[in-house]
XYZ file of C-alpha atoms in Angstrom:
532
model
C -19.949 -182.387 113.629
C -21.227 -185.010 116.108
C -19.589 -186.036 119.233
C -20.200 -190.000 120.939
C -17.991 -189.848 124.220
C -17.701 -192.771 127.030
C -17.385 -190.948 130.252
C -16.994 -193.175 133.553
C -17.208 -191.494 136.782
C -17.035 -192.089 139.978
C -18.780 -190.134 141.704
C -21.704 -187.240 140.782
C -19.376 -184.760 138.822
C -19.429 -181.958 136.484
C -17.480 -183.212 132.843
C -15.764 -180.465 130.209
C -16.637 -181.738 126.734
C -13.653 -181.476 123.689
C -13.574 -178.354 122.330
C -13.308 -174.463 123.175
C -15.480 -172.021 121.996
C -16.107 -170.160 120.016
C -14.341 -172.570 117.078
C -17.460 -175.141 117.428
C -21.433 -174.300 118.204
C -23.169 -177.103 120.076
C -26.727 -177.738 119.190
C -27.830 -180.797 121.449
C -26.346 -182.906 123.507
C -27.685 -186.466 124.693
C -26.746 -188.047 127.709
C -27.618 -192.773 128.021
C -29.637 -191.183 125.229
C -31.930 -188.360 126.822
C -31.679 -185.286 126.206
C -32.525 -183.777 129.547
C -28.967 -183.436 130.327
C -27.760 -180.763 133.061
C -25.116 -178.096 131.263
C -23.251 -175.135 131.652
C -20.880 -173.081 129.576
C -17.560 -172.075 131.702
C -14.492 -171.341 130.967
C -15.207 -171.590 127.202
C -15.848 -175.040 127.859
C -18.910 -176.866 127.766
C -19.369 -178.743 131.267
C -22.057 -181.559 131.120
C -23.114 -183.143 134.990
C -22.924 -187.134 135.209
C -23.711 -188.971 137.528
C -21.959 -192.477 138.999
C -21.441 -194.999 136.318
C -20.448 -195.521 132.562
C -22.726 -193.001 130.139
C -22.442 -192.227 126.694
C -22.665 -188.911 125.826
C -23.138 -187.280 122.350
C -23.382 -183.558 120.963
C -24.059 -182.260 117.980
C -22.515 -178.964 116.891
C -21.235 -176.935 114.208
C -18.347 -175.643 112.782
C -16.933 -172.327 111.054
C -16.278 -172.034 108.250
C -12.450 -171.532 108.521
C -9.557 -173.317 107.064
C -8.149 -175.016 110.070
C -9.785 -176.229 112.946
C -8.398 -177.111 116.316
C -9.817 -178.990 118.459
C -8.196 -178.580 122.229
C -9.231 -180.610 125.431
C -9.450 -179.763 129.243
C -9.810 -182.713 130.147
C -7.634 -185.051 127.591
C -9.390 -188.356 125.966
C -7.969 -191.898 126.679
C -8.150 -192.790 123.122
C -10.182 -191.010 120.179
C -10.991 -191.850 116.929
C -12.042 -189.661 114.680
C -14.224 -190.133 111.101
C -13.139 -186.680 108.748
C -12.916 -187.848 104.925
C -12.652 -184.745 104.068
C -10.214 -183.174 106.343
C -6.619 -183.665 107.100
C -6.123 -184.365 110.534
C -2.754 -184.268 112.779
C -1.968 -184.684 116.476
C -3.820 -188.155 117.110
C -0.964 -190.933 117.601
C -1.574 -194.321 115.509
C -2.317 -196.529 118.626
C -5.414 -193.156 119.126
C -3.878 -191.173 122.192
C -4.324 -187.620 120.776
C -1.692 -185.179 121.548
C -2.743 -181.622 123.568
C -4.124 -180.115 120.233
C -5.643 -181.809 117.095
C -5.613 -179.801 114.238
C -8.287 -180.318 111.505
C -7.591 -178.823 107.563
C -10.789 -178.876 104.918
C -9.003 -180.742 102.063
C -10.208 -177.730 99.540
C -10.398 -177.966 96.076
C -9.110 -174.447 93.771
C -11.941 -173.867 91.910
C -11.333 -173.547 88.206
C -10.247 -170.496 87.020
C -9.695 -169.337 90.319
C -6.842 -167.284 91.514
C -4.781 -167.799 94.779
C -5.582 -164.401 95.751
C -9.028 -165.220 95.010
C -9.319 -167.475 97.864
C -11.181 -166.493 101.009
C -8.477 -168.590 103.182
C -4.983 -168.141 102.947
C -2.196 -169.867 104.411
C 0.259 -169.499 106.476
C 3.434 -168.647 105.984
C 5.762 -171.077 107.061
C 9.984 -172.334 106.512
C 11.528 -175.457 107.528
C 15.202 -175.017 108.532
C 17.413 -178.108 108.470
C 20.765 -177.473 109.345
C 23.091 -180.569 109.011
C 25.972 -180.866 111.231
C 27.974 -183.703 109.436
C 31.133 -184.716 112.658
C 31.755 -187.902 114.309
C 28.407 -188.061 114.226
C 25.688 -186.818 112.184
C 22.884 -184.333 113.489
C 20.399 -182.447 112.332
C 18.741 -179.191 114.076
C 15.743 -178.694 112.576
C 13.431 -175.855 113.342
C 9.930 -174.631 111.794
C 9.319 -171.223 111.784
C 6.553 -169.395 111.231
C 6.470 -165.937 109.029
C 3.660 -164.573 108.461
C 2.316 -162.544 111.687
C 0.859 -165.249 114.541
C -3.196 -165.569 115.428
C -3.698 -168.916 112.974
C -3.037 -172.290 114.167
C -1.123 -174.556 111.444
C -0.746 -178.443 110.977
C 1.844 -179.215 108.951
C 3.017 -183.278 107.862
C 7.156 -182.706 106.945
C 8.683 -185.556 105.573
C 12.232 -186.445 107.210
C 15.327 -186.401 105.250
C 16.673 -190.266 104.232
C 17.585 -192.100 107.314
C 16.936 -189.288 109.819
C 16.303 -190.545 113.679
C 14.084 -187.890 114.962
C 15.598 -187.800 118.899
C 12.788 -185.737 120.079
C 10.748 -188.210 122.599
C 7.441 -185.508 121.676
C 7.512 -185.999 118.187
C 4.532 -187.503 116.542
C 6.267 -189.519 113.885
C 4.955 -191.891 110.943
C 5.513 -193.212 107.682
C 8.494 -191.112 107.418
C 6.614 -188.112 108.387
C 6.633 -186.311 111.224
C 3.735 -184.385 112.231
C 4.377 -180.822 113.386
C 1.127 -177.769 114.813
C 1.791 -174.785 115.601
C -0.382 -172.740 117.645
C -2.299 -169.716 116.874
C 0.473 -167.441 119.182
C 3.242 -170.248 118.631
C 6.360 -169.062 116.697
C 8.084 -172.174 116.036
C 8.483 -175.817 116.390
C 11.909 -177.750 116.843
C 13.581 -181.287 117.107
C 16.271 -182.870 117.177
C 17.405 -186.089 114.802
C 20.708 -188.406 113.984
C 21.376 -189.032 110.990
C 23.531 -192.545 109.310
C 26.922 -191.744 107.850
C 26.892 -191.870 104.304
C 29.273 -191.372 101.310
C 25.980 -189.215 99.622
C 22.852 -187.601 101.131
C 20.585 -186.063 99.214
C 18.320 -183.219 99.948
C 14.942 -182.895 98.277
C 12.793 -179.371 98.455
C 9.234 -180.803 98.991
C 6.909 -180.182 95.779
C 4.492 -178.387 97.859
C 3.466 -174.481 98.598
C 2.764 -174.792 102.304
C 6.148 -174.426 103.274
C 9.455 -173.820 101.987
C 12.667 -175.101 103.014
C 16.449 -174.117 103.860
C 19.209 -176.147 104.429
C 22.273 -175.515 105.704
C 25.685 -177.211 106.385
C 27.939 -177.238 109.227
C 30.916 -179.465 108.157
C 33.440 -180.789 110.891
C 37.326 -180.831 109.537
C 37.225 -184.598 109.443
C 35.171 -184.694 107.023
C 35.333 -183.303 102.771
C 32.280 -182.086 100.588
C 31.586 -181.263 97.302
C 27.779 -180.444 95.891
C 25.946 -180.935 92.925
C 22.768 -179.759 91.642
C 21.003 -176.610 93.338
C 24.368 -174.628 93.730
C 25.197 -173.521 97.509
C 25.528 -170.078 98.602
C 27.520 -167.764 101.474
C 25.366 -165.445 103.852
C 27.243 -162.698 104.989
C 27.553 -161.599 108.130
C 28.096 -164.844 109.847
C 31.346 -165.857 111.274
C 31.861 -169.270 109.535
C 31.942 -169.356 106.025
C 28.460 -172.077 105.494
C 26.855 -173.368 102.525
C 23.526 -172.805 102.547
C 20.694 -173.562 99.885
C 17.453 -172.132 99.217
C 15.830 -174.221 97.254
C 12.419 -173.833 95.045
C 9.571 -176.505 95.806
C 10.856 -179.575 93.631
C 14.828 -178.815 93.194
C 17.634 -181.016 94.953
C 21.117 -180.820 95.772
C 22.987 -183.784 96.373
C 25.694 -184.095 99.437
C 29.124 -186.063 98.389
C 31.276 -186.422 101.992
C 34.985 -188.756 102.041
C 37.182 -188.344 104.781
C 40.659 -186.418 103.971
C 43.617 -188.897 102.814
C 45.798 -188.926 105.678
C 49.825 -187.500 104.100
C 52.281 -189.679 105.471
C 54.860 -188.017 107.576
C 56.560 -187.658 111.015
C 54.231 -186.878 114.256
C 57.180 -184.217 115.500
C 58.823 -181.427 113.857
C 62.628 -179.925 115.216
C 62.734 -176.597 114.906
C 65.959 -175.916 116.700
C 68.785 -177.930 117.809
C 72.008 -176.169 120.184
C 74.713 -178.272 121.195
C 77.084 -176.828 123.513
C 80.286 -179.088 124.715
C 82.601 -178.116 127.221
C 86.365 -179.817 127.038
C 88.066 -180.267 130.067
C 91.032 -182.506 130.426
C 89.908 -185.417 132.158
C 85.961 -184.162 131.842
C 83.471 -183.048 129.654
C 80.462 -181.357 129.867
C 77.257 -180.955 127.050
C 73.721 -179.402 127.463
C 71.538 -180.078 124.430
C 68.467 -177.262 124.135
C 65.930 -178.843 121.537
C 62.857 -176.685 120.136
C 60.099 -179.656 119.116
C 56.801 -179.673 117.599
C 54.564 -183.134 117.717
C 51.248 -183.389 116.529
C 50.667 -186.919 119.173
C 51.866 -187.257 122.133
C 54.812 -189.797 122.622
C 58.302 -191.015 123.657
C 61.242 -188.788 121.779
C 64.162 -190.636 122.130
C 67.570 -189.692 122.272
C 71.013 -191.277 121.130
C 73.794 -190.446 123.222
C 77.432 -192.401 124.310
C 76.362 -194.823 126.676
C 79.171 -193.784 129.217
C 77.614 -190.272 129.721
C 75.901 -189.598 132.894
C 72.560 -187.699 132.899
C 72.393 -184.878 135.143
C 69.073 -183.358 134.567
C 66.148 -183.642 131.786
C 64.356 -180.605 131.487
C 60.989 -180.243 129.716
C 58.785 -177.141 128.811
C 61.232 -175.907 131.978
C 60.163 -178.317 134.327
C 62.235 -180.622 135.515
C 61.750 -184.391 135.257
C 63.470 -187.780 136.012
C 65.838 -189.658 134.119
C 63.946 -192.715 132.117
C 67.398 -194.900 130.279
C 67.264 -197.560 127.847
C 71.187 -198.501 127.882
C 72.154 -195.388 125.329
C 68.860 -194.016 124.694
C 67.268 -191.532 126.660
C 63.496 -191.284 126.655
C 61.408 -188.310 127.242
C 57.564 -187.972 127.262
C 56.343 -185.663 124.786
C 52.750 -183.561 124.761
C 51.412 -182.550 121.983
C 52.084 -178.802 120.617
C 54.991 -176.960 120.852
C 58.084 -177.503 123.482
C 61.659 -177.044 125.055
C 63.588 -180.649 125.676
C 66.688 -179.675 128.100
C 69.338 -182.726 128.796
C 72.437 -181.814 130.554
C 75.566 -184.625 131.098
C 78.647 -185.036 131.313
C 81.261 -187.579 129.968
C 84.721 -189.076 131.952
C 87.008 -188.356 129.131
C 90.501 -187.251 128.585
C 91.110 -184.553 125.775
C 92.691 -185.586 122.690
C 94.732 -184.377 120.027
C 91.975 -184.585 118.040
C 88.366 -184.251 119.689
C 85.139 -183.507 118.285
C 81.644 -182.901 119.947
C 79.516 -186.562 121.193
C 77.447 -188.151 118.999
C 74.281 -187.633 119.571
C 71.420 -189.405 117.751
C 67.471 -187.693 117.222
C 64.413 -190.002 116.133
C 63.894 -187.373 112.965
C 65.438 -184.480 110.579
C 66.542 -181.658 112.389
C 66.416 -177.634 111.621
C 68.978 -174.614 112.701
C 71.100 -176.760 114.359
C 74.042 -174.887 116.309
C 77.136 -176.712 117.535
C 79.091 -175.058 120.434
C 82.909 -176.599 121.506
C 84.314 -174.117 124.070
C 88.018 -176.382 124.285
C 90.029 -174.858 127.283
C 92.081 -171.579 127.052
C 95.216 -173.802 127.341
C 95.107 -175.441 124.134
C 96.484 -174.371 120.861
C 93.763 -174.706 118.018
C 95.316 -175.587 115.056
C 92.618 -176.685 112.884
C 88.848 -176.973 113.126
C 86.301 -178.433 110.917
C 82.789 -179.309 110.627
C 79.520 -177.774 108.698
C 80.527 -175.121 106.544
C 79.372 -172.092 108.233
C 81.862 -172.683 111.332
C 84.531 -171.391 112.392
C 88.027 -170.992 110.466
C 91.573 -170.946 110.895
C 93.074 -168.734 109.076
C 97.022 -168.930 110.781
C 97.742 -171.465 108.162
C 96.789 -169.036 105.197
C 98.590 -165.930 106.939
C 101.755 -168.274 106.667
C 101.698 -169.484 103.555
C 100.992 -165.893 102.173
C 103.810 -164.680 104.749
C 106.445 -167.250 102.708
C 104.875 -166.034 98.841
C 106.246 -162.435 100.640
C 109.605 -163.397 102.039
C 109.934 -165.103 98.311
C 108.658 -162.341 96.489
C 110.957 -159.802 98.659
C 114.228 -162.107 98.522
C 114.577 -161.653 94.618
C 114.188 -157.637 95.061
C 117.522 -156.195 93.810
C 119.394 -154.794 96.795
C 117.482 -156.905 99.097
C 118.725 -157.039 102.859
C 118.145 -160.401 103.665
C 117.780 -163.597 101.205
C 114.814 -165.682 100.683
C 114.973 -167.615 103.624
C 115.878 -165.046 106.102
C 112.562 -163.234 104.454
C 110.508 -165.940 105.187
C 111.636 -166.336 108.886
C 110.719 -163.151 109.380
C 107.445 -163.249 108.051
C 106.808 -166.244 109.670
C 107.258 -164.105 113.425
C 105.649 -161.232 112.024
C 102.481 -162.923 111.667
C 101.818 -162.556 115.077
C 101.423 -159.032 115.061
C 98.816 -157.136 112.753
C 99.838 -155.654 109.178
C 100.789 -152.443 109.936
C 103.629 -153.710 111.958
C 104.784 -156.193 109.979
C 104.839 -153.873 107.022
C 106.976 -151.067 109.696
C 109.536 -154.108 110.369
C 110.073 -154.210 106.186
C 109.991 -151.118 105.733
C 112.809 -151.045 108.227
C 115.164 -153.211 106.967
C 114.653 -151.787 103.370
C 115.229 -148.289 104.286
C 118.432 -149.328 105.727
C 119.690 -151.338 102.473
C 119.010 -148.192 100.646
C 120.733 -146.212 103.164
C 123.746 -148.240 102.914
C 123.676 -147.486 98.569
C 123.352 -143.510 99.294
C 126.272 -141.208 98.516
C 125.863 -139.038 101.572
C 128.412 -136.601 100.818
C 126.180 -135.124 97.841
C 123.387 -134.138 100.463
C 122.721 -130.825 102.274
C 123.613 -130.960 106.362
C 120.365 -130.553 106.981
C 118.668 -133.070 105.138
C 120.982 -135.441 106.686
C 120.652 -134.481 110.101
C 116.745 -135.385 109.189
C 117.190 -138.384 107.738
C 119.386 -139.320 110.104
C 116.785 -138.818 113.330
C 114.001 -140.587 110.930
C 116.120 -144.046 110.620
C 116.748 -144.001 114.221
C 112.939 -143.259 115.246
C 111.747 -145.788 112.824
C 114.809 -148.045 114.114
C 113.389 -147.782 117.651
C 109.447 -148.844 116.431
C 110.913 -151.646 114.416
C 112.426 -152.717 117.305
C 109.236 -152.597 119.289
C 107.295 -154.572 117.158
C 109.810 -157.286 117.259
C 109.759 -156.928 121.005
C 106.412 -157.498 120.601
C 106.372 -160.449 118.105
C 108.846 -162.199 120.448
C 106.547 -161.958 123.685
C 103.692 -163.316 121.630
C 105.342 -166.107 119.625
C 107.629 -167.403 122.637
C 106.162 -166.258 125.681
C 101.991 -165.271 125.597
C 99.246 -167.531 123.343
C 100.478 -167.561 119.194
C 97.297 -165.832 117.504
C 95.448 -168.794 115.031
C 93.281 -166.073 113.630
C 90.128 -168.089 114.407
C 86.653 -165.962 112.962
C 83.766 -167.237 111.377
C 79.655 -167.417 112.993
C 81.157 -165.690 115.690
C 83.549 -168.230 117.050
C 87.152 -167.193 119.132
C 89.989 -169.551 120.006
C 87.859 -170.710 123.193
C 84.380 -170.585 121.544
C 84.013 -172.416 118.413
C 80.407 -172.434 116.744
C 79.217 -174.588 113.740
C 75.436 -173.796 112.059
C 73.447 -175.896 109.832
C 70.206 -175.303 108.522
C 68.981 -178.661 108.067
C 70.426 -182.123 109.474
C 69.172 -185.342 107.664
C 71.859 -188.221 107.026
C 71.019 -190.733 108.902
C 73.967 -192.737 111.153
C 74.429 -196.204 111.693
C 72.159 -197.351 109.165
C 69.490 -196.258 111.460
C 66.976 -195.033 108.994
C 64.827 -193.394 110.785
C 67.624 -191.228 113.287
C 69.895 -188.399 112.290
C 72.862 -187.300 114.070
C 74.114 -184.669 114.862
C 78.210 -184.110 115.146
C 78.795 -180.584 115.308
C 82.698 -179.574 114.971
C 86.414 -182.106 115.195
C 88.940 -179.594 116.532
C 92.863 -180.420 116.699
């Protein structure tokens, strides 16, 4: 090796020459053409004494018989020019500025018949790990990792991916390749890059024996991907199921990307609705509880009677200001699942036929519960609403009582006529069936007693029969007194049951409410029940 250096000095000084012992052996040193140079070996470098001025220093030396040579600097030159036709040189930028280390690898060709294991110098085992992060911005995290034992320097020129833009400032990129140098004790080298967003990306493993590659894909949910060519594998022991490729030299894989197609639909779901209305003589109070879930933040619009006075609005348990636009209440809902509670009152007299307030919601609703609370001084004659709700059984009982009265009037020796049995049956509807049968049986027993021939009966049996008739009469009179009190002085029973309902608590339930209202295709109406 011959080294020619132009060195500028401003004073008499010792200058370290490039190259560290024992990676090379200098044989001669000349300064400005003279061989009478003062040199010194120190700190593994060759130092030369120079006077003030510009000097031409030439050094001739020998290199060891090695598979590569690492050229290091204690005082890095400003610019270098290297002529080495039989060597592959890395570590010098296109403008001639050297890196901290310059690597020389001889261009050796294997002799005919020589196997790889017959060579005297073996290559360092290196893995090029490319981790592709495909999201809103496409990035590549590259790592060149030594897998063989340290102690030997290596210099590689690794091709970049199609369109790859290196972001690491210290990287040396030239002609689509990046120079990678690992010192004798260095285990790995990393650089960050960015990729353009493209519908298809082809990964090619370089056809070389200097390194092996590993590809890993981290795919964001905003992308769908399909693979062709070399199929991926999924490594065990990882938290995320990520495709990984271990290609051999020359193999390739093609990755196709596409955006998931958005599904048309609402951005809000109403999971549960509870609408409760309390009826008064002149004023009604209503409360609406909603459990909704939104994928996007936005206004949730509730439409109710325009004359209603909103008393309070709560969102997720916290009271918020009331924001109205005519008959519409606007609630600023957040993404996620949340509770909305609205309370209002309406000045309206109670009519003979009344129902819950009409409420319009922006989308279909599920699990809708409507509650109507009539006052205790009202007589509920009829109720209408969803199938799962209260039923007024009074009218069915009246029909059954009338049919039973007509049937009893047709019995032989009946003590009452049919219409008299019907009237009695209507009165007995306010007591339970056992008490009603007691009164009916009492009348039938007295009719049977009137047809008996008591002269043929034993005296003891006759007395027992008379006592039984007296007791039965007292029981029947007690039942009739209860009937009179319940029917004339108390509240008549309407036998309201169904879905936990009572005379002052009427509850309807609908699994889904989806019919449109007032020609509004984007809204649904909630009208729970009607009572008379």
